[in-house]
Amino acid sequence: MALLIRGGRIITATEDYTADVYAEDEKITRIEPRIDDKLVAPGAEIVDARGKYVFPGFIDPHVHIYLPFMGTYAADDYASASKAALAGGTTTLIEMICPGPSDEPVAAFETWKSKAEGLAAVDYTFHMSVVRFEERIRDQFREIVKAGVASFKVFLAYKGALNLSDEDLFAAMKFAKDLGVIVTAHCENADAIDALQKSLLAAGNTGPEWHGPSRPPVVEADGVHHLCTFAELLGTHVYIVHTSCAAALREALGARQRGVNVWIESVIPHFVLDETAVEKAQFEGAKYVMSPPLRAKANQDVLWNGVKTRQISTIATDHAPFRFSDQKTMGKDAFTKIPNGIPSVQERVDLVYTCGVAANRLNLQTMVDACSTQAAKLFGLYPRKGAIQLGSDADLVVYDPAYRGTFSKERSYSNVDYNAYEGWEQKGRAAAVTVRGKVQARDGAFVGDIGRGQFLKREPTH
Ligand code: URP
Ligand code: ZN
Ligand code: ZN
């Protein structure tokens, strides 16, 4: 079916102009000041975008949907996560495949793919975690890259679970360099965290407010430095996920100055929430436990400024949903057992608009760059995604900047029992969201087809 978006203000990472956009067979085929009615196919869906922005579909390059983690499973499936994503204007998800240390990589890839097939309503792809790397399994990673997964993930954190040994990290980064695959990395020193956790617990400090002290900024900065040292030695392209604080950002920028090919992601909770959230009474602070932890408020300006100056490439979510009632409470007696994560896939774009653009911290083009275009470019999806160009997928967000509402659990699709941003004022909302030319969400509600989402095969571009 054809789609016509009439009279919107088109905002890309570099442009701002008013035009009609027309799509046929899932792709953008015309962008003109006024498309003649005679050129519009009978039965075409017409969206009136006058007074609204038209953005390229937003891409979240860091989500967890199927996630066996910390003795439980993340609460979403592809249906709930896609609905949440689309309601908030996100049309493409990049999910982390996080196998256990004894899982075979190809089997893990097949498992993660099977969780998306038939349930995804957004387009999707994966970063493949390397949690061990002996000689025997290298062919499996080659096979996974050939199948279209052109990015790896490594964890310098989570000792005894996802954490990769230095020997394997070095070998995996060399391998990635040879394949032209970018390595995304969770950078925190696992051994330092382990020691700090043990001493805090031994001193009787068990509540969620001790999660932050167990992983201070210097522990994250050390992880960034370590990864960048290997990248400098090997020439591997690296992408630091969820950079949360000034100290870690400084390390990454220092490495970049030395010539390391390093890109920086930060995630929306770190821009808008701070370390005091974990102090909430009645164990409610557990809702705000994620890693790296929420930081001192002063770091928020550093992150916003990093995006504004385009030193930080992307704003993702690290969506990792765990229910408060029976999952976060697994850590009642020890903060080390609280499943880490703050669900945000539905709220990300509206929070960036509300707290970034409407608060004069970012302009519209920078918002599009950080929430869509940079992820497409870094992960081999551009210009199919992240652009409004002839031939691009017709993934479009008609955004109403005049909308006023509040963030609430009631309106959220994620399978959790709380909203980390409950009651906050929301400025702006996606009025219509299309995936390959079909409207999948309207006015913050999912109206699309479950199962319409496609796996995006990517080539190595690094
Ligand atoms: O707290 C977090 N970030 N949970 C998800 C796992 C990860 O480290 O990305
Ligand atoms: Zn992480
Ligand atoms: Zn993550």
Tab-separated table of C-alpha atoms and ligand atoms in Angstrom:
chain	number	residue	atom	x	y	z
A	1	MET	CA	0.000	0.000	0.000
A	2	ALA	CA	1.131	3.549	-0.721
A	3	LEU	CA	1.681	6.195	1.956
A	4	LEU	CA	1.568	9.980	1.651
A	5	ILE	CA	2.737	12.255	4.439
A	6	ARG	CA	1.483	15.735	3.654
A	7	GLY	CA	3.063	19.040	4.537
A	8	GLY	CA	5.320	18.127	7.459
A	9	ARG	CA	8.541	19.794	8.486
A	10	ILE	CA	11.161	17.226	7.531
A	11	ILE	CA	13.974	17.001	10.036
A	12	THR	CA	17.011	14.843	9.368
A	13	ALA	CA	20.460	14.897	10.987
A	14	THR	CA	21.442	17.733	8.647
A	15	GLU	CA	18.271	19.205	7.093
A	16	ASP	CA	15.119	21.094	7.987
A	17	TYR	CA	12.550	21.815	5.233
A	18	THR	CA	8.863	21.405	4.491
A	19	ALA	CA	7.700	18.823	1.949
A	20	ASP	CA	5.404	15.902	1.148
A	21	VAL	CA	6.865	12.393	1.397
A	22	TYR	CA	5.450	9.537	-0.659
A	23	ALA	CA	6.215	5.835	-0.328
A	24	GLU	CA	5.389	2.800	-2.408
A	25	ASP	CA	6.505	-0.808	-1.953
A	26	GLU	CA	7.921	0.036	1.492
A	27	LYS	CA	10.402	2.641	0.186
A	28	ILE	CA	10.402	6.425	-0.097
A	29	THR	CA	9.821	7.207	-3.785
A	30	ARG	CA	9.077	10.965	-3.816
A	31	ILE	CA	9.974	13.973	-1.691
A	32	GLU	CA	8.521	17.151	-3.176
A	33	PRO	CA	7.128	20.495	-2.004
A	34	ARG	CA	3.624	19.354	-3.047
A	35	ILE	CA	2.882	15.948	-4.551
A	36	ASP	CA	0.059	16.132	-7.083
A	37	ASP	CA	-3.046	14.131	-6.092
A	38	LYS	CA	-2.928	12.502	-9.545
A	39	LEU	CA	0.343	10.813	-8.554
A	40	VAL	CA	-1.127	9.285	-5.400
A	41	ALA	CA	-2.255	5.651	-5.752
A	42	PRO	CA	-5.931	4.975	-5.004
A	43	GLY	CA	-6.327	3.770	-1.423
A	44	ALA	CA	-3.034	5.308	-0.289
A	45	GLU	CA	-2.839	6.048	3.421
A	46	ILE	CA	-2.657	9.818	3.879
A	47	VAL	CA	-1.209	11.377	7.045
A	48	ASP	CA	-1.685	15.108	7.573
A	49	ALA	CA	1.611	16.337	9.023
A	50	ARG	CA	0.979	20.088	8.856
A	51	GLY	CA	2.332	21.719	12.025
A	52	LYS	CA	4.292	18.577	12.845
A	53	TYR	CA	7.833	17.294	12.372
A	54	VAL	CA	8.665	14.319	10.162
A	55	PHE	CA	11.676	12.403	11.484
A	56	PRO	CA	13.357	9.265	10.144
A	57	GLY	CA	12.270	6.260	12.230
A	58	PHE	CA	14.245	6.182	15.458
A	59	ILE	CA	16.730	3.400	16.096
A	60	ASP	CA	17.553	2.046	19.529
A	61	PRO	CA	20.976	0.418	19.207
A	62	HIS	CA	21.028	-1.119	22.694
A	63	VAL	CA	18.074	-3.114	24.006
A	64	HIS	CA	17.573	-6.368	25.872
A	65	ILE	CA	14.379	-8.305	25.171
A	66	TYR	CA	15.136	-11.999	25.599
A	67	LEU	CA	17.643	-11.858	28.451
A	68	PRO	CA	18.473	-14.634	30.886
A	69	PHE	CA	20.262	-12.554	33.555
A	70	MET	CA	20.937	-12.548	37.290
A	71	GLY	CA	18.791	-15.605	37.993
A	72	THR	CA	15.739	-14.483	36.008
A	73	TYR	CA	14.564	-13.404	32.556
A	74	ALA	CA	13.820	-9.898	31.314
A	75	ALA	CA	10.062	-9.353	31.336
A	76	ASP	CA	9.377	-8.346	27.725
A	77	ASP	CA	8.928	-10.401	24.607
A	78	TYR	CA	9.177	-9.038	21.066
A	79	ALA	CA	5.462	-8.222	20.969
A	80	SER	CA	5.478	-6.051	24.106
A	81	ALA	CA	8.878	-4.497	23.369
A	82	SER	CA	7.907	-3.671	19.759
A	83	LYS	CA	4.622	-2.104	20.832
A	84	ALA	CA	6.483	0.001	23.404
A	85	ALA	CA	9.141	0.977	20.879
A	86	LEU	CA	6.618	1.977	18.208
A	87	ALA	CA	4.375	3.901	20.600
A	88	GLY	CA	7.455	6.010	21.351
A	89	GLY	CA	8.610	6.438	17.741
A	90	THR	CA	11.295	3.753	17.561
A	91	THR	CA	11.081	1.640	14.409
A	92	THR	CA	14.318	-0.397	14.577
A	93	LEU	CA	15.795	-2.249	17.548
A	94	ILE	CA	19.289	-3.656	17.926
A	95	GLU	CA	19.158	-6.315	20.598
A	96	MET	CA	22.100	-7.764	22.518
A	97	ILE	CA	22.437	-11.536	22.187
A	98	CYS	CA	23.737	-12.491	25.650
A	99	PRO	CA	24.401	-16.239	25.869
A	100	GLY	CA	25.595	-18.006	28.991
A	101	PRO	CA	29.286	-18.976	29.270
A	102	SER	CA	28.630	-22.576	28.202
A	103	ASP	CA	26.233	-21.825	25.314
A	104	GLU	CA	27.303	-22.414	21.708
A	105	PRO	CA	27.275	-19.096	19.771
A	106	VAL	CA	25.319	-20.321	16.726
A	107	ALA	CA	22.697	-21.975	18.915
A	108	ALA	CA	22.384	-18.704	20.856
A	109	PHE	CA	21.977	-16.725	17.624
A	110	GLU	CA	19.222	-19.113	16.495
A	111	THR	CA	17.487	-18.844	19.878
A	112	TRP	CA	17.513	-15.043	19.853
A	113	LYS	CA	16.291	-14.946	16.242
A	114	SER	CA	13.473	-17.349	17.038
A	115	LYS	CA	12.281	-15.059	19.840
A	116	ALA	CA	11.825	-12.220	17.339
A	117	GLU	CA	10.360	-14.092	14.382
A	118	GLY	CA	6.595	-13.794	14.219
A	119	LEU	CA	6.422	-11.398	17.183
A	120	ALA	CA	8.452	-8.351	16.123
A	121	ALA	CA	6.485	-5.359	14.867
A	122	VAL	CA	9.642	-3.295	14.374
A	123	ASP	CA	12.623	-4.177	12.205
A	124	TYR	CA	15.477	-5.624	14.214
A	125	THR	CA	19.014	-6.888	14.261
A	126	PHE	CA	21.501	-8.008	16.903
A	127	HIS	CA	24.907	-7.418	18.444
A	128	MET	CA	26.504	-10.823	19.129
A	129	SER	CA	28.059	-11.139	22.574
A	130	VAL	CA	31.377	-12.932	22.832
A	131	VAL	CA	31.458	-14.375	26.349
A	132	ARG	CA	34.278	-16.856	25.641
A	133	PHE	CA	36.513	-17.269	22.647
A	134	GLU	CA	38.424	-20.514	22.356
A	135	GLU	CA	39.773	-21.571	18.927
A	136	ARG	CA	37.021	-24.187	18.446
A	137	ILE	CA	34.149	-21.702	18.291
A	138	ARG	CA	35.679	-19.062	15.999
A	139	ASP	CA	34.073	-20.535	12.891
A	140	GLN	CA	30.716	-20.089	14.580
A	141	PHE	CA	31.319	-16.345	14.909
A	142	ARG	CA	32.334	-16.232	11.224
A	143	GLU	CA	29.039	-17.914	10.365
A	144	ILE	CA	27.058	-15.428	12.484
A	145	VAL	CA	28.770	-12.455	10.804
A	146	LYS	CA	28.042	-14.004	7.398
A	147	ALA	CA	24.391	-14.351	8.411
A	148	GLY	CA	24.252	-10.561	8.823
A	149	VAL	CA	25.276	-9.750	12.388
A	150	ALA	CA	28.136	-7.317	11.845
A	151	SER	CA	28.822	-6.207	15.432
A	152	PHE	CA	30.069	-7.941	18.560
A	153	LYS	CA	29.421	-7.177	22.219
A	154	VAL	CA	31.877	-7.756	25.037
A	155	PHE	CA	31.427	-7.345	28.774
A	156	LEU	CA	34.290	-6.178	30.952
A	157	ALA	CA	31.812	-6.446	33.861
A	158	TYR	CA	29.656	-9.199	35.430
A	159	LYS	CA	32.397	-11.449	36.805
A	160	GLY	CA	31.499	-15.130	36.591
A	161	ALA	CA	28.664	-14.499	34.133
A	162	LEU	CA	29.105	-12.464	30.925
A	163	ASN	CA	32.632	-11.185	31.666
A	164	LEU	CA	35.321	-12.107	29.096
A	165	SER	CA	38.887	-12.905	30.189
A	166	ASP	CA	41.609	-10.524	28.990
A	167	GLU	CA	43.158	-13.273	26.884
A	168	ASP	CA	39.839	-13.897	25.133
A	169	LEU	CA	39.094	-10.161	24.887
A	170	PHE	CA	42.369	-9.526	23.073
A	171	ALA	CA	41.818	-12.449	20.705
A	172	ALA	CA	38.181	-11.497	20.036
A	173	MET	CA	39.116	-7.891	19.282
A	174	LYS	CA	41.849	-9.029	16.872
A	175	PHE	CA	39.337	-11.327	15.178
A	176	ALA	CA	36.793	-8.473	14.928
A	177	LYS	CA	39.396	-6.197	13.363
A	178	ASP	CA	40.215	-8.854	10.745
A	179	LEU	CA	36.511	-9.267	9.924
A	180	GLY	CA	35.744	-5.524	9.856
A	181	VAL	CA	33.315	-5.911	12.722
A	182	ILE	CA	32.828	-3.185	15.346
A	183	VAL	CA	33.022	-4.261	19.009
A	184	THR	CA	30.477	-2.772	21.390
A	185	ALA	CA	31.560	-2.956	25.011
A	186	HIS	CA	30.234	-2.698	28.553
A	187	CYS	CA	33.201	-1.100	30.304
A	188	GLU	CA	33.472	-1.573	34.062
A	189	ASN	CA	36.296	-3.365	35.887
A	190	ALA	CA	34.695	-6.671	36.958
A	191	ASP	CA	37.257	-7.576	39.627
A	192	ALA	CA	37.125	-4.176	41.313
A	193	ILE	CA	33.315	-4.385	41.444
A	194	ASP	CA	33.457	-7.897	42.863
A	195	ALA	CA	35.824	-6.809	45.646
A	196	LEU	CA	33.788	-3.690	46.452
A	197	GLN	CA	30.525	-5.662	46.522
A	198	LYS	CA	31.993	-8.204	48.921
A	199	SER	CA	33.317	-5.606	51.330
A	200	LEU	CA	30.078	-3.582	51.276
A	201	LEU	CA	27.967	-6.674	51.990
A	202	ALA	CA	30.373	-7.824	54.715
A	203	ALA	CA	29.874	-4.453	56.400
A	204	GLY	CA	26.092	-4.986	56.354
A	205	ASN	CA	25.399	-2.553	53.500
A	206	THR	CA	22.755	-4.490	51.627
A	207	GLY	CA	20.217	-1.948	50.252
A	208	PRO	CA	19.880	-0.654	46.666
A	209	GLU	CA	21.632	2.578	47.665
A	210	TRP	CA	24.894	0.574	47.886
A	211	HIS	CA	24.787	-0.477	44.238
A	212	GLY	CA	26.320	2.860	43.156
A	213	PRO	CA	29.204	2.794	45.657
A	214	SER	CA	30.062	-0.713	44.436
A	215	ARG	CA	30.677	0.638	40.909
A	216	PRO	CA	32.006	4.224	41.213
A	217	PRO	CA	32.921	6.336	38.152
A	218	VAL	CA	36.605	5.382	38.379
A	219	VAL	CA	35.667	1.704	37.880
A	220	GLU	CA	33.886	2.609	34.634
A	221	ALA	CA	36.694	4.935	33.512
A	222	ASP	CA	39.162	2.108	34.109
A	223	GLY	CA	37.069	-0.224	31.926
A	224	VAL	CA	36.982	2.347	29.116
A	225	HIS	CA	40.736	2.862	29.372
A	226	HIS	CA	41.354	-0.882	29.263
A	227	LEU	CA	39.188	-1.486	26.209
A	228	CYS	CA	40.740	1.484	24.414
A	229	THR	CA	44.243	0.202	25.166
A	230	PHE	CA	43.417	-3.056	23.357
A	231	ALA	CA	41.760	-1.094	20.546
A	232	GLU	CA	44.884	1.059	20.236
A	233	LEU	CA	47.133	-1.999	20.062
A	234	LEU	CA	44.950	-3.822	17.551
A	235	GLY	CA	43.242	-1.110	15.500
A	236	THR	CA	39.801	-2.533	16.307
A	237	HIS	CA	36.840	-0.145	16.041
A	238	VAL	CA	35.027	0.047	19.374
A	239	TYR	CA	31.743	1.476	20.650
A	240	ILE	CA	31.434	2.120	24.396
A	241	VAL	CA	27.877	1.396	25.523
A	242	HIS	CA	26.011	3.250	28.279
A	243	THR	CA	28.753	5.809	29.078
A	244	SER	CA	27.390	7.295	32.273
A	245	CYS	CA	29.787	9.888	33.663
A	246	ALA	CA	32.386	12.563	33.017
A	247	ALA	CA	35.276	10.307	34.066
A	248	ALA	CA	34.408	7.581	31.550
A	249	LEU	CA	33.694	10.098	28.793
A	250	ARG	CA	37.088	11.717	29.390
A	251	GLU	CA	38.844	8.366	28.953
A	252	ALA	CA	37.030	7.678	25.693
A	253	LEU	CA	37.763	11.148	24.318
A	254	GLY	CA	41.408	10.850	25.369
A	255	ALA	CA	41.659	7.589	23.437
A	256	ARG	CA	40.023	9.212	20.424
A	257	GLN	CA	42.649	11.952	20.552
A	258	ARG	CA	45.328	9.272	20.473
A	259	GLY	CA	43.788	7.982	17.241
A	260	VAL	CA	41.666	5.131	18.598
A	261	ASN	CA	38.526	4.540	16.544
A	262	VAL	CA	36.110	4.794	19.440
A	263	TRP	CA	32.466	5.837	19.390
A	264	ILE	CA	30.419	6.670	22.457
A	265	GLU	CA	26.877	5.727	23.414
A	266	SER	CA	25.032	7.066	26.436
A	267	VAL	CA	21.588	5.894	27.517
A	268	ILE	CA	18.545	7.935	28.444
A	269	PRO	CA	18.330	7.028	32.168
A	270	HIS	CA	21.749	8.621	32.753
A	271	PHE	CA	20.616	11.914	31.165
A	272	VAL	CA	17.497	12.387	33.254
A	273	LEU	CA	17.810	10.364	36.480
A	274	ASP	CA	20.495	10.668	39.147
A	275	GLU	CA	21.912	8.629	42.002
A	276	THR	CA	19.324	9.838	44.519
A	277	ALA	CA	16.630	7.708	42.809
A	278	VAL	CA	17.992	4.541	44.443
A	279	GLU	CA	17.370	6.045	47.881
A	280	LYS	CA	13.576	5.757	47.514
A	281	ALA	CA	11.918	4.175	50.559
A	282	GLN	CA	10.236	0.751	50.750
A	283	PHE	CA	12.900	-0.779	48.536
A	284	GLU	CA	11.534	1.259	45.580
A	285	GLY	CA	15.097	2.380	44.909
A	286	ALA	CA	15.583	-1.066	43.359
A	287	LYS	CA	13.552	0.103	40.349
A	288	TYR	CA	16.473	2.391	39.532
A	289	VAL	CA	19.299	-0.115	39.845
A	290	MET	CA	21.171	-0.441	36.563
A	291	SER	CA	24.805	-0.757	35.547
A	292	PRO	CA	26.711	1.466	35.282
A	293	PRO	CA	24.691	3.025	38.100
A	294	LEU	CA	22.848	6.330	38.049
A	295	ARG	CA	25.398	9.037	38.799
A	296	ALA	CA	25.707	12.389	40.566
A	297	LYS	CA	23.513	14.991	38.861
A	298	ALA	CA	26.491	17.034	37.623
A	299	ASN	CA	27.194	14.301	35.054
A	300	GLN	CA	23.911	14.969	33.244
A	301	ASP	CA	25.098	18.322	31.833
A	302	VAL	CA	28.295	16.630	30.689
A	303	LEU	CA	26.280	14.025	28.776
A	304	TRP	CA	23.877	16.533	27.183
A	305	ASN	CA	26.834	18.667	26.178
A	306	GLY	CA	28.586	15.585	24.770
A	307	VAL	CA	25.614	14.940	22.506
A	308	LYS	CA	25.283	18.596	21.546
A	309	THR	CA	28.917	18.694	20.436
A	310	ARG	CA	28.460	15.267	18.789
A	311	GLN	CA	31.265	13.748	20.862
A	312	ILE	CA	28.648	11.267	22.082
A	313	SER	CA	27.285	9.601	18.954
A	314	THR	CA	24.119	7.915	20.160
A	315	ILE	CA	21.424	8.066	22.820
A	316	ALA	CA	20.126	4.529	23.358
A	317	THR	CA	18.128	3.016	26.217
A	318	ASP	CA	19.751	-0.190	27.469
A	319	HIS	CA	16.100	-1.244	27.889
A	320	ALA	CA	16.289	-4.135	30.399
A	321	PRO	CA	12.860	-4.666	31.969
A	322	PHE	CA	12.366	-6.452	35.291
A	323	ARG	CA	9.162	-6.296	37.343
A	324	PHE	CA	9.367	-4.655	40.758
A	325	SER	CA	6.965	-7.054	42.512
A	326	ASP	CA	8.796	-10.337	42.022
A	327	GLN	CA	12.062	-9.622	40.164
A	328	LYS	CA	13.671	-6.498	41.602
A	329	THR	CA	12.669	-7.859	45.043
A	330	MET	CA	14.982	-10.842	44.501
A	331	GLY	CA	17.579	-8.449	45.891
A	332	LYS	CA	15.757	-7.626	49.155
A	333	ASP	CA	18.627	-9.016	51.206
A	334	ALA	CA	21.543	-8.014	48.965
A	335	PHE	CA	21.747	-5.275	46.320
A	336	THR	CA	23.980	-7.603	44.268
A	337	LYS	CA	20.900	-9.751	43.532
A	338	ILE	CA	18.684	-6.955	42.189
A	339	PRO	CA	18.321	-7.593	38.431
A	340	ASN	CA	19.995	-4.612	36.739
A	341	GLY	CA	18.006	-2.504	34.296
A	342	ILE	CA	15.599	0.380	33.745
A	343	PRO	CA	12.984	-0.093	30.998
A	344	SER	CA	12.902	2.973	28.731
A	345	VAL	CA	12.319	1.889	25.124
A	346	GLN	CA	8.924	3.612	24.944
A	347	GLU	CA	10.028	6.792	26.697
A	348	ARG	CA	13.462	7.455	25.125
A	349	VAL	CA	12.510	9.734	22.224
A	350	ASP	CA	9.905	11.668	24.201
A	351	LEU	CA	12.412	12.182	27.031
A	352	VAL	CA	15.050	13.409	24.588
A	353	TYR	CA	12.487	15.780	23.098
A	354	THR	CA	11.106	16.922	26.470
A	355	CYS	CA	14.340	17.207	28.464
A	356	GLY	CA	16.660	17.904	25.520
A	357	VAL	CA	15.006	19.815	22.666
A	358	ALA	CA	12.169	21.522	24.567
A	359	ALA	CA	14.644	22.426	27.334
A	360	ASN	CA	16.988	24.053	24.776
A	361	ARG	CA	19.771	21.554	25.358
A	362	LEU	CA	19.735	20.054	21.859
A	363	ASN	CA	18.460	21.088	18.468
A	364	LEU	CA	16.193	18.874	16.375
A	365	GLN	CA	18.899	17.753	13.963
A	366	THR	CA	21.144	16.629	16.798
A	367	MET	CA	18.251	14.697	18.308
A	368	VAL	CA	17.732	12.866	14.999
A	369	ASP	CA	21.447	12.231	14.636
A	370	ALA	CA	21.791	10.789	18.154
A	371	CYS	CA	18.557	8.790	18.193
A	372	SER	CA	18.597	7.475	14.621
A	373	THR	CA	21.194	8.406	12.008
A	374	GLN	CA	24.410	7.682	13.912
A	375	ALA	CA	23.228	4.203	14.888
A	376	ALA	CA	22.336	3.486	11.250
A	377	LYS	CA	25.753	4.671	10.081
A	378	LEU	CA	27.767	2.850	12.738
A	379	PHE	CA	25.944	-0.444	12.404
A	380	GLY	CA	25.648	-0.824	8.633
A	381	LEU	CA	22.022	0.226	8.196
A	382	TYR	CA	22.476	3.598	6.474
A	383	PRO	CA	20.835	4.920	4.280
A	384	ARG	CA	18.231	2.150	4.374
A	385	LYS	CA	17.472	3.353	7.908
A	386	GLY	CA	18.218	6.634	9.671
A	387	ALA	CA	17.503	8.797	6.614
A	388	ILE	CA	14.667	10.433	4.687
A	389	GLN	CA	15.935	9.909	1.158
A	390	LEU	CA	14.658	8.401	-2.069
A	391	GLY	CA	15.139	4.643	-1.744
A	392	SER	CA	15.286	4.606	2.071
A	393	ASP	CA	12.809	2.419	3.954
A	394	ALA	CA	9.672	4.424	4.663
A	395	ASP	CA	10.222	4.365	8.431
A	396	LEU	CA	8.870	7.757	9.436
A	397	VAL	CA	7.770	9.465	12.615
A	398	VAL	CA	5.237	12.285	12.368
A	399	TYR	CA	5.849	14.065	15.647
A	400	ASP	CA	3.494	16.485	17.363
A	401	PRO	CA	5.528	19.002	19.391
A	402	ALA	CA	2.362	20.582	20.817
A	403	TYR	CA	1.254	17.448	22.680
A	404	ARG	CA	1.307	17.696	26.477
A	405	GLY	CA	0.818	14.716	28.774
A	406	THR	CA	2.510	12.672	31.469
A	407	PHE	CA	4.663	9.561	31.408
A	408	SER	CA	2.848	6.724	33.137
A	409	LYS	CA	2.792	2.974	33.587
A	410	GLU	CA	-0.809	3.021	32.375
A	411	ARG	CA	0.221	4.052	28.872
A	412	SER	CA	3.303	1.846	28.629
A	413	TYR	CA	3.463	-1.477	26.805
A	414	SER	CA	6.503	-2.951	28.508
A	415	ASN	CA	5.610	-5.995	30.646
A	416	VAL	CA	6.682	-4.385	33.894
A	417	ASP	CA	4.707	-3.030	36.829
A	418	TYR	CA	6.271	0.438	37.053
A	419	ASN	CA	7.420	3.388	34.983
A	420	ALA	CA	10.718	4.935	36.057
A	421	TYR	CA	9.439	8.321	34.819
A	422	GLU	CA	5.960	8.088	36.386
A	423	GLY	CA	4.114	11.406	36.519
A	424	TRP	CA	6.802	13.427	34.712
A	425	GLU	CA	5.538	15.999	32.236
A	426	GLN	CA	5.813	14.879	28.610
A	427	LYS	CA	6.180	17.471	25.847
A	428	GLY	CA	5.660	16.079	22.360
A	429	ARG	CA	4.533	12.695	21.069
A	430	ALA	CA	4.642	10.564	17.950
A	431	ALA	CA	1.339	11.157	16.138
A	432	ALA	CA	2.028	8.520	13.469
A	433	VAL	CA	4.830	5.977	13.142
A	434	THR	CA	5.414	3.947	9.988
A	435	VAL	CA	7.537	0.885	9.366
A	436	ARG	CA	8.325	0.334	5.694
A	437	GLY	CA	5.340	2.428	4.656
A	438	LYS	CA	2.713	1.034	7.000
A	439	VAL	CA	1.344	2.938	10.009
A	440	GLN	CA	2.196	0.876	13.101
A	441	ALA	CA	1.427	3.425	15.850
A	442	ARG	CA	-0.803	6.478	16.276
A	443	ASP	CA	-0.887	9.021	19.104
A	444	GLY	CA	1.242	6.906	21.426
A	445	ALA	CA	-0.760	3.715	20.812
A	446	PHE	CA	0.178	0.598	18.852
A	447	VAL	CA	-2.154	0.037	15.872
A	448	GLY	CA	0.031	-2.223	13.745
A	449	ASP	CA	0.717	-5.839	12.875
A	450	ILE	CA	2.619	-8.094	15.216
A	451	GLY	CA	5.033	-10.153	13.118
A	452	ARG	CA	5.559	-7.477	10.473
A	453	GLY	CA	9.112	-6.774	11.697
A	454	GLN	CA	12.000	-8.065	9.602
A	455	PHE	CA	15.500	-9.189	10.473
A	456	LEU	CA	18.004	-6.689	9.029
A	457	LYS	CA	21.022	-8.395	7.522
A	458	ARG	CA	24.104	-6.189	7.836
A	459	GLU	CA	27.526	-6.190	6.209
A	460	PRO	CA	30.708	-5.471	8.198
A	461	THR	CA	31.539	-1.785	7.689
A	462	HIS	CA	34.553	-1.330	9.966
B	1	URP	O1	21.703	-2.523	34.068
B	1	URP	C1	21.857	-2.952	32.932
B	1	URP	N1	22.591	-2.243	32.139
B	1	URP	N2	21.255	-4.093	32.564
B	1	URP	C2	21.344	-4.770	31.358
B	1	URP	C3	22.646	-5.471	31.131
B	1	URP	C4	23.703	-4.522	30.662
B	1	URP	O2	24.704	-4.373	31.356
B	1	URP	O3	23.582	-3.911	29.617
B	2	ZN	ZN	25.864	-3.267	29.989
B	3	ZN	ZN	22.753	-3.529	28.023
